[in-house]
Amino acid sequence: MERKGCPNQMANTLSKNFIFVRLLNKLLNYPIASLIILLAPPTIAVLLANTFAENLNAPVGHIMRPILGKINSLPQPINYVLGENYGIIAMLPFLLLYALPTVLVFSAIFTFYTKTGILNRASNSVNSLFTPFGIGGHDVIRIIMGFGCNVPAVIATRSCSVCTRENCISAISFGSACSYQLPATLAIFSAAGKTWLTPVYILVLAITTLIYIKFTKPVLTQQPQKSYKTALNQYLMLPNGNTIFREVIASFKEFINVALPIFILICFIAGLLQYFGFLIKLTSLLGPFMSIFNLPPDAALAVVLGSIRKDGLAVGLLNGDISGTKLWVGTTGELFTSVYLASVFLPCLITLLTIWREMKIKFAVTLVIRQSSFAIAFSIVIGWVSYFLSVI
């Protein structure tokens, strides 16, 4: 005999009474609809964070200008480590205005998806779409987590299947535009007056990522049909608001305790590299090779900085001015190719260190060689196809 008032039964009954929840239940039966629903968290998070950053960018810049003026007058190399283009204090506003809001909003939506059951239902629904590429539906969740931050997404792959984990990490490293990379990309296209390039960039990034993992690892031979059918029979449940709040606070603490110290270390190293002139030398060395992609030598700086930190591509293309008033000028094809190459050529140093720790040095080195090779090949195609399209 069933007991009345069973919590799960009451939650399921409650869910059925909401038209929106019932509509979601139907939509989640369709793989394409489920994929769109899965892509909503990073999209909403980036849009909200970008709006937040744009509203505060000018006043924060006004406050920081005299502070950075004093910092830049300090003795060398202290001024480079703290200020100039890549120092800790100089880059801190970008971290707080773009990255932190993206992580927090993404955490809230992602937790909502998890607690309602949307995440489990959607991941199982899209399973058939991605098994030909060597990843399963649940691996897609980790890839989407990478849009918040690649580091926890890579760590979360511990729960992936043994035969799909390497593929999943490769997809995160190549195609998950993190909370640094995507806002920086939006800032560049917006400064150029070509915001329409943003959805094109995301589409190209998705297609090339699938091609990349398709040709680097074997496909799956089995699909979790049993879990798929079970998930489709589960009703969605409304989560507790306190649970979502606790997860957001946990993400904030993790950001402060993990991401911030690594951010400081990276800025410290980048500042010293600028002080000793290594960035200029490296850019001069790579400049002549930019012609392979039909790009001018100036684009090399974005590739170098994007390899250090994903928001570095914005600094490279905006010439150190994130407001966009000194945008590196090029054709639409050159701009798009520069952004793409800088964003996928290498995983950022923080992600690479995490991959090294999780999968050992051999896999990390192999991933770097493989990713850079495919990034070069894709960028050559994009650069010259865009050139010939502009000529025709």
Coordinates of C-alpha atoms in Angstrom, one line a residue:
M1 CA 0.0 0.0 0.0
E2 CA 1.4 3.4 -0.9
R3 CA 2.0 6.0 1.8
K4 CA 0.2 9.3 1.3
G5 CA 2.4 12.4 1.4
C6 CA 5.6 10.7 0.1
P7 CA 7.9 13.7 -0.7
N8 CA 8.9 12.5 -4.1
Q9 CA 5.3 11.7 -5.0
M10 CA 4.2 15.1 -3.9
A11 CA 7.0 16.8 -5.9
N12 CA 6.1 14.9 -9.0
T13 CA 2.4 15.7 -8.6
L14 CA 3.4 19.4 -8.1
S15 CA 5.5 19.3 -11.3
K16 CA 2.6 18.0 -13.3
N17 CA 0.4 20.9 -12.4
F18 CA 2.6 23.5 -14.1
I19 CA 2.1 24.0 -17.8
F20 CA 5.7 25.1 -18.2
V21 CA 7.1 22.0 -16.6
R22 CA 4.8 19.8 -18.6
L23 CA 6.0 21.5 -21.8
L24 CA 9.6 20.9 -20.8
N25 CA 8.8 17.3 -20.2
K26 CA 7.6 17.0 -23.8
L27 CA 10.5 19.1 -25.3
L28 CA 13.1 17.0 -23.5
N29 CA 12.0 14.0 -25.5
Y30 CA 13.5 15.5 -28.6
P31 CA 17.3 15.6 -29.0
I32 CA 17.5 19.0 -30.8
A33 CA 15.2 20.7 -28.3
S34 CA 17.3 19.2 -25.5
L35 CA 20.5 20.5 -27.0
I36 CA 19.1 24.0 -27.3
I37 CA 18.0 23.8 -23.6
L38 CA 21.5 22.6 -22.6
L39 CA 23.1 25.5 -24.4
A40 CA 20.9 28.0 -22.5
P41 CA 22.9 28.3 -19.3
P42 CA 26.2 29.5 -20.9
T43 CA 24.3 31.8 -23.3
I44 CA 22.2 33.4 -20.6
A45 CA 25.2 33.7 -18.2
V46 CA 27.4 35.4 -20.8
L47 CA 24.7 37.8 -22.0
L48 CA 23.9 38.8 -18.4
A49 CA 27.5 39.1 -17.4
N50 CA 28.3 41.1 -20.5
T51 CA 25.5 43.5 -19.8
F52 CA 26.6 43.9 -16.2
A53 CA 30.2 44.5 -17.4
E54 CA 29.3 47.0 -20.0
N55 CA 27.3 49.1 -17.5
L56 CA 30.2 49.1 -15.0
N57 CA 33.1 49.2 -17.3
A58 CA 33.2 53.0 -17.7
P59 CA 32.9 53.9 -14.0
V60 CA 35.4 51.2 -13.0
G61 CA 37.8 52.4 -15.7
H62 CA 37.4 56.0 -14.4
I63 CA 38.3 54.8 -10.8
M64 CA 41.2 52.6 -11.9
R65 CA 42.8 55.2 -14.2
P66 CA 44.5 57.3 -11.5
I67 CA 45.4 54.1 -9.5
L68 CA 47.1 52.5 -12.5
G69 CA 48.8 55.8 -13.2
K70 CA 50.5 55.7 -9.8
I71 CA 51.2 51.9 -10.1
N72 CA 52.9 52.4 -13.5
S73 CA 55.2 55.1 -12.0
L74 CA 56.6 52.5 -9.5
P75 CA 60.1 51.1 -10.0
Q76 CA 60.5 48.3 -12.5
P77 CA 59.6 45.5 -12.6
I78 CA 57.0 46.1 -9.9
N79 CA 55.0 48.4 -12.2
Y80 CA 54.9 45.6 -14.8
V81 CA 53.8 42.9 -12.3
L82 CA 51.0 45.1 -10.9
G83 CA 50.1 47.4 -13.8
E84 CA 50.9 48.1 -17.4
N85 CA 49.0 45.8 -19.8
Y86 CA 49.0 42.4 -18.1
G87 CA 49.7 43.1 -14.4
I88 CA 47.6 41.9 -11.5
I89 CA 45.8 45.2 -10.7
A90 CA 45.5 46.1 -14.4
M91 CA 43.7 42.8 -15.3
L92 CA 41.7 42.5 -12.0
P93 CA 38.7 44.6 -13.3
F94 CA 38.3 42.2 -16.3
L95 CA 38.3 39.3 -13.9
L96 CA 35.6 40.8 -11.6
L97 CA 33.4 42.4 -14.2
Y98 CA 33.3 39.6 -16.8
A99 CA 34.5 36.3 -15.4
L100 CA 33.0 36.3 -11.8
P101 CA 29.4 37.3 -12.9
T102 CA 29.5 34.7 -15.6
V103 CA 30.6 32.0 -13.2
L104 CA 28.0 32.9 -10.6
V105 CA 25.1 33.1 -13.1
F106 CA 26.1 30.0 -14.8
S107 CA 26.4 28.2 -11.4
A108 CA 22.8 29.2 -10.5
I109 CA 21.3 28.1 -13.8
F110 CA 23.3 24.9 -13.9
T111 CA 22.3 24.0 -10.3
F112 CA 18.6 24.7 -11.2
Y113 CA 19.0 22.3 -14.2
T114 CA 20.5 19.7 -11.9
K115 CA 18.0 19.8 -9.1
T116 CA 15.0 19.9 -11.4
G117 CA 16.1 16.9 -13.4
I118 CA 16.5 18.9 -16.6
L119 CA 20.2 18.1 -16.9
N120 CA 19.8 14.4 -16.6
R121 CA 16.8 14.3 -19.0
A122 CA 18.5 16.5 -21.6
S123 CA 21.9 14.8 -21.5
N124 CA 20.2 11.4 -22.1
S125 CA 18.1 12.8 -24.9
V126 CA 21.1 14.2 -26.8
N127 CA 23.1 11.0 -26.4
S128 CA 22.4 9.7 -29.9
L129 CA 23.6 13.0 -31.4
F130 CA 27.1 12.8 -30.0
T131 CA 28.0 9.1 -29.8
P132 CA 29.3 9.2 -33.4
F133 CA 31.8 11.8 -32.2
G134 CA 33.2 9.7 -29.3
I135 CA 31.3 11.3 -26.5
G136 CA 28.1 10.6 -24.7
G137 CA 25.2 12.8 -23.5
H138 CA 26.6 13.0 -20.0
D139 CA 30.0 14.1 -21.4
V140 CA 28.2 17.1 -23.1
I141 CA 27.3 18.3 -19.6
R142 CA 31.0 18.7 -18.7
I143 CA 31.7 20.4 -22.0
I144 CA 28.9 22.9 -21.2
M145 CA 30.3 23.3 -17.7
G146 CA 33.5 24.5 -19.5
F147 CA 31.6 27.6 -20.6
G148 CA 31.7 28.7 -17.0
C149 CA 35.3 27.6 -16.4
N150 CA 37.4 24.9 -18.0
V151 CA 39.1 23.9 -14.8
P152 CA 36.1 22.5 -12.8
A153 CA 34.8 21.0 -16.1
V154 CA 38.0 19.1 -16.6
I155 CA 38.0 17.9 -13.0
A156 CA 34.3 16.9 -13.4
T157 CA 35.3 14.5 -16.2
R158 CA 36.4 12.1 -13.4
S159 CA 32.8 10.8 -13.5
C160 CA 32.9 10.3 -17.3
S161 CA 33.3 6.8 -18.8
V162 CA 36.9 5.6 -19.2
C163 CA 36.5 5.4 -22.9
T164 CA 35.1 8.9 -23.3
R165 CA 37.1 11.0 -20.8
E166 CA 40.0 11.8 -23.1
N167 CA 37.5 12.9 -25.8
C168 CA 35.6 15.0 -23.3
I169 CA 38.7 16.8 -22.0
S170 CA 39.8 17.4 -25.6
A171 CA 36.4 18.9 -26.5
I172 CA 36.5 21.1 -23.3
S173 CA 40.1 22.3 -24.1
F174 CA 39.2 23.1 -27.7
G175 CA 35.6 24.2 -27.9
S176 CA 34.4 25.3 -24.4
A177 CA 34.6 29.1 -24.6
C178 CA 35.1 29.9 -20.9
S179 CA 34.0 33.0 -19.0
Y180 CA 37.2 34.8 -20.1
Q181 CA 37.2 33.8 -23.7
L182 CA 33.6 34.4 -24.7
P183 CA 33.2 37.8 -23.1
A184 CA 36.5 38.9 -24.6
T185 CA 35.2 37.7 -28.0
L186 CA 32.0 39.6 -27.6
A187 CA 34.0 42.7 -26.6
I188 CA 36.1 42.5 -29.7
F189 CA 33.2 42.0 -32.2
S190 CA 31.3 44.7 -30.4
A191 CA 34.2 47.2 -30.6
A192 CA 34.4 46.4 -34.4
G193 CA 30.7 47.0 -34.8
K194 CA 30.3 43.5 -36.0
T195 CA 28.3 41.8 -33.2
W196 CA 26.7 39.5 -35.8
L197 CA 30.0 37.6 -35.9
T198 CA 29.4 36.2 -32.4
P199 CA 26.8 33.5 -33.4
V200 CA 28.9 32.7 -36.4
Y201 CA 31.9 32.3 -34.2
I202 CA 30.0 29.9 -31.8
L203 CA 28.7 27.9 -34.7
V204 CA 32.2 27.6 -36.3
L205 CA 33.6 26.7 -32.9
A206 CA 31.1 24.0 -32.4
I207 CA 31.5 22.4 -35.9
T208 CA 35.3 22.4 -35.7
T209 CA 35.3 21.0 -32.2
L210 CA 33.2 18.0 -33.4
I211 CA 35.5 17.5 -36.4
Y212 CA 38.5 17.7 -34.1
I213 CA 37.3 15.0 -31.6
K214 CA 35.9 12.9 -34.5
F215 CA 39.3 12.5 -36.1
T216 CA 41.3 12.2 -32.9
K217 CA 39.6 9.4 -31.1
P218 CA 37.4 6.3 -32.0
V219 CA 33.7 6.5 -31.7
L220 CA 31.5 4.9 -29.1
T221 CA 30.0 1.5 -29.9
Q222 CA 27.4 1.4 -27.2
Q223 CA 24.6 3.8 -26.1
P224 CA 23.1 3.8 -22.6
Q225 CA 19.7 3.0 -23.8
K226 CA 18.4 1.8 -20.4
S227 CA 19.3 5.0 -18.6
Y228 CA 17.9 7.0 -21.5
K229 CA 14.5 5.3 -21.2
T230 CA 14.5 5.6 -17.4
A231 CA 15.3 9.3 -17.6
L232 CA 12.4 10.0 -20.0
N233 CA 10.0 8.5 -17.5
Q234 CA 11.0 10.8 -14.7
Y235 CA 9.1 14.0 -14.0
L236 CA 10.7 17.3 -13.4
M237 CA 10.7 18.7 -9.8
L238 CA 10.9 22.2 -8.5
P239 CA 14.2 22.8 -6.6
N240 CA 14.7 24.5 -3.2
G241 CA 15.9 28.1 -3.6
N242 CA 18.3 27.7 -0.6
T243 CA 20.0 24.8 -2.4
I244 CA 20.7 27.0 -5.5
F245 CA 22.0 29.8 -3.2
R246 CA 24.3 27.4 -1.4
E247 CA 25.8 26.2 -4.7
V248 CA 26.3 29.8 -5.9
I249 CA 28.2 30.6 -2.6
A250 CA 30.2 27.4 -3.0
S251 CA 31.2 28.5 -6.6
F252 CA 32.1 31.9 -5.3
K253 CA 34.4 30.4 -2.6
E254 CA 36.0 28.1 -5.2
F255 CA 36.6 31.1 -7.5
I256 CA 38.3 33.0 -4.7
N257 CA 40.3 30.0 -3.3
V258 CA 41.3 28.4 -6.7
A259 CA 40.8 30.7 -9.7
L260 CA 42.0 33.9 -8.0
P261 CA 45.4 32.6 -6.8
I262 CA 46.1 31.1 -10.2
F263 CA 45.0 34.3 -11.9
I264 CA 47.5 36.3 -9.8
L265 CA 50.3 33.9 -10.6
I266 CA 49.6 34.1 -14.4
C267 CA 49.5 37.9 -14.3
F268 CA 52.7 37.9 -12.3
I269 CA 54.4 35.7 -15.0
A270 CA 52.9 37.7 -17.9
G271 CA 54.1 41.0 -16.3
L272 CA 57.6 39.7 -16.0
L273 CA 57.5 38.4 -19.6
Q274 CA 56.5 41.9 -20.7
Y275 CA 59.3 43.5 -18.6
F276 CA 62.0 41.3 -20.0
G277 CA 60.7 41.9 -23.6
F278 CA 59.9 38.2 -24.2
L279 CA 56.4 39.1 -25.4
I280 CA 57.7 41.5 -28.1
K281 CA 60.4 39.0 -29.1
L282 CA 57.9 36.2 -29.4
T283 CA 55.5 38.3 -31.3
S284 CA 58.2 39.4 -33.7
L285 CA 59.2 35.7 -34.2
L286 CA 55.7 34.6 -34.9
G287 CA 54.7 37.7 -37.0
P288 CA 56.0 36.4 -40.4
F289 CA 54.1 33.1 -39.9
M290 CA 50.8 35.0 -39.8
S291 CA 50.8 35.2 -43.6
I292 CA 50.0 31.5 -43.7
F293 CA 46.5 32.4 -42.3
N294 CA 46.3 35.5 -44.6
L295 CA 46.8 37.7 -41.5
P296 CA 49.1 40.7 -40.9
P297 CA 52.0 40.3 -38.4
D298 CA 50.1 42.4 -35.8
A299 CA 47.7 39.4 -35.2
A300 CA 50.6 37.4 -33.6
L301 CA 50.3 39.3 -30.3
A302 CA 46.7 38.1 -29.9
V303 CA 47.7 34.5 -30.4
V304 CA 50.5 34.8 -27.9
L305 CA 48.4 36.5 -25.2
G306 CA 45.4 34.2 -25.9
S307 CA 47.7 31.3 -25.2
I308 CA 48.6 32.7 -21.8
R309 CA 45.1 33.7 -20.8
K310 CA 41.9 33.6 -22.9
D311 CA 41.1 37.2 -22.2
G312 CA 44.5 38.0 -23.6
L313 CA 43.1 37.8 -27.1
A314 CA 41.1 40.9 -26.4
V315 CA 44.1 42.8 -25.1
G316 CA 46.1 41.8 -28.1
L317 CA 43.4 42.8 -30.6
L318 CA 42.3 45.9 -28.7
N319 CA 45.9 47.0 -28.2
G320 CA 45.5 47.1 -24.4
D321 CA 42.3 49.2 -24.5
I322 CA 39.4 47.0 -23.5
S323 CA 36.9 49.9 -24.3
G324 CA 37.6 49.2 -28.0
T325 CA 38.7 52.7 -28.9
K326 CA 42.0 51.4 -30.3
L327 CA 40.8 48.3 -32.0
W328 CA 43.2 46.5 -34.2
V329 CA 41.9 47.2 -37.7
G330 CA 41.4 44.5 -40.2
T331 CA 38.9 43.1 -42.7
T332 CA 36.0 41.0 -41.3
G333 CA 37.8 37.8 -42.4
E334 CA 41.0 38.9 -40.7
L335 CA 39.3 39.8 -37.5
F336 CA 37.3 36.6 -37.4
T337 CA 40.3 34.4 -38.2
S338 CA 42.5 36.2 -35.6
V339 CA 39.9 35.7 -32.8
Y340 CA 39.4 32.0 -33.8
L341 CA 43.1 31.2 -33.9
A342 CA 43.9 33.0 -30.7
S343 CA 41.1 31.3 -28.8
V344 CA 41.7 27.7 -29.9
F345 CA 45.4 27.5 -30.7
L346 CA 46.3 26.4 -27.2
P347 CA 44.4 25.8 -23.9
C348 CA 45.0 28.5 -21.4
L349 CA 47.8 27.8 -18.9
I350 CA 45.4 27.2 -16.0
T351 CA 43.5 24.6 -18.0
L352 CA 46.7 23.0 -19.2
L353 CA 48.0 22.7 -15.7
T354 CA 44.8 21.1 -14.6
I355 CA 44.9 18.6 -17.5
W356 CA 48.5 17.8 -16.6
R357 CA 47.4 17.1 -13.0
E358 CA 44.4 15.0 -13.9
M359 CA 45.8 13.0 -16.9
K360 CA 49.6 13.2 -16.5
I361 CA 52.1 14.9 -18.7
K362 CA 52.1 12.5 -21.6
F363 CA 48.4 13.2 -22.3
A364 CA 48.8 17.0 -21.8
V365 CA 51.7 17.2 -24.3
T366 CA 49.8 15.1 -26.8
L367 CA 46.8 17.3 -26.4
V368 CA 48.8 20.5 -27.0
I369 CA 50.4 19.1 -30.2
R370 CA 47.1 17.8 -31.5
Q371 CA 45.0 20.9 -30.6
S372 CA 47.5 23.3 -32.1
S373 CA 47.8 21.3 -35.3
F374 CA 44.1 21.2 -35.8
A375 CA 43.7 24.9 -34.9
I376 CA 46.3 25.8 -37.5
A377 CA 44.6 23.7 -40.1
F378 CA 41.1 25.1 -39.4
S379 CA 42.5 28.7 -39.2
I380 CA 44.2 28.4 -42.6
V381 CA 40.9 27.2 -44.1
I382 CA 38.9 30.0 -42.4
G383 CA 41.4 32.7 -43.3
W384 CA 41.7 31.9 -47.0
V385 CA 38.0 31.0 -47.5
S386 CA 37.0 34.3 -46.0
Y387 CA 39.5 36.1 -48.2
F388 CA 38.2 34.5 -51.4
L389 CA 34.6 35.1 -50.4
S390 CA 35.4 38.8 -49.9
V391 CA 37.1 38.9 -53.4
I392 CA 34.3 37.3 -55.2

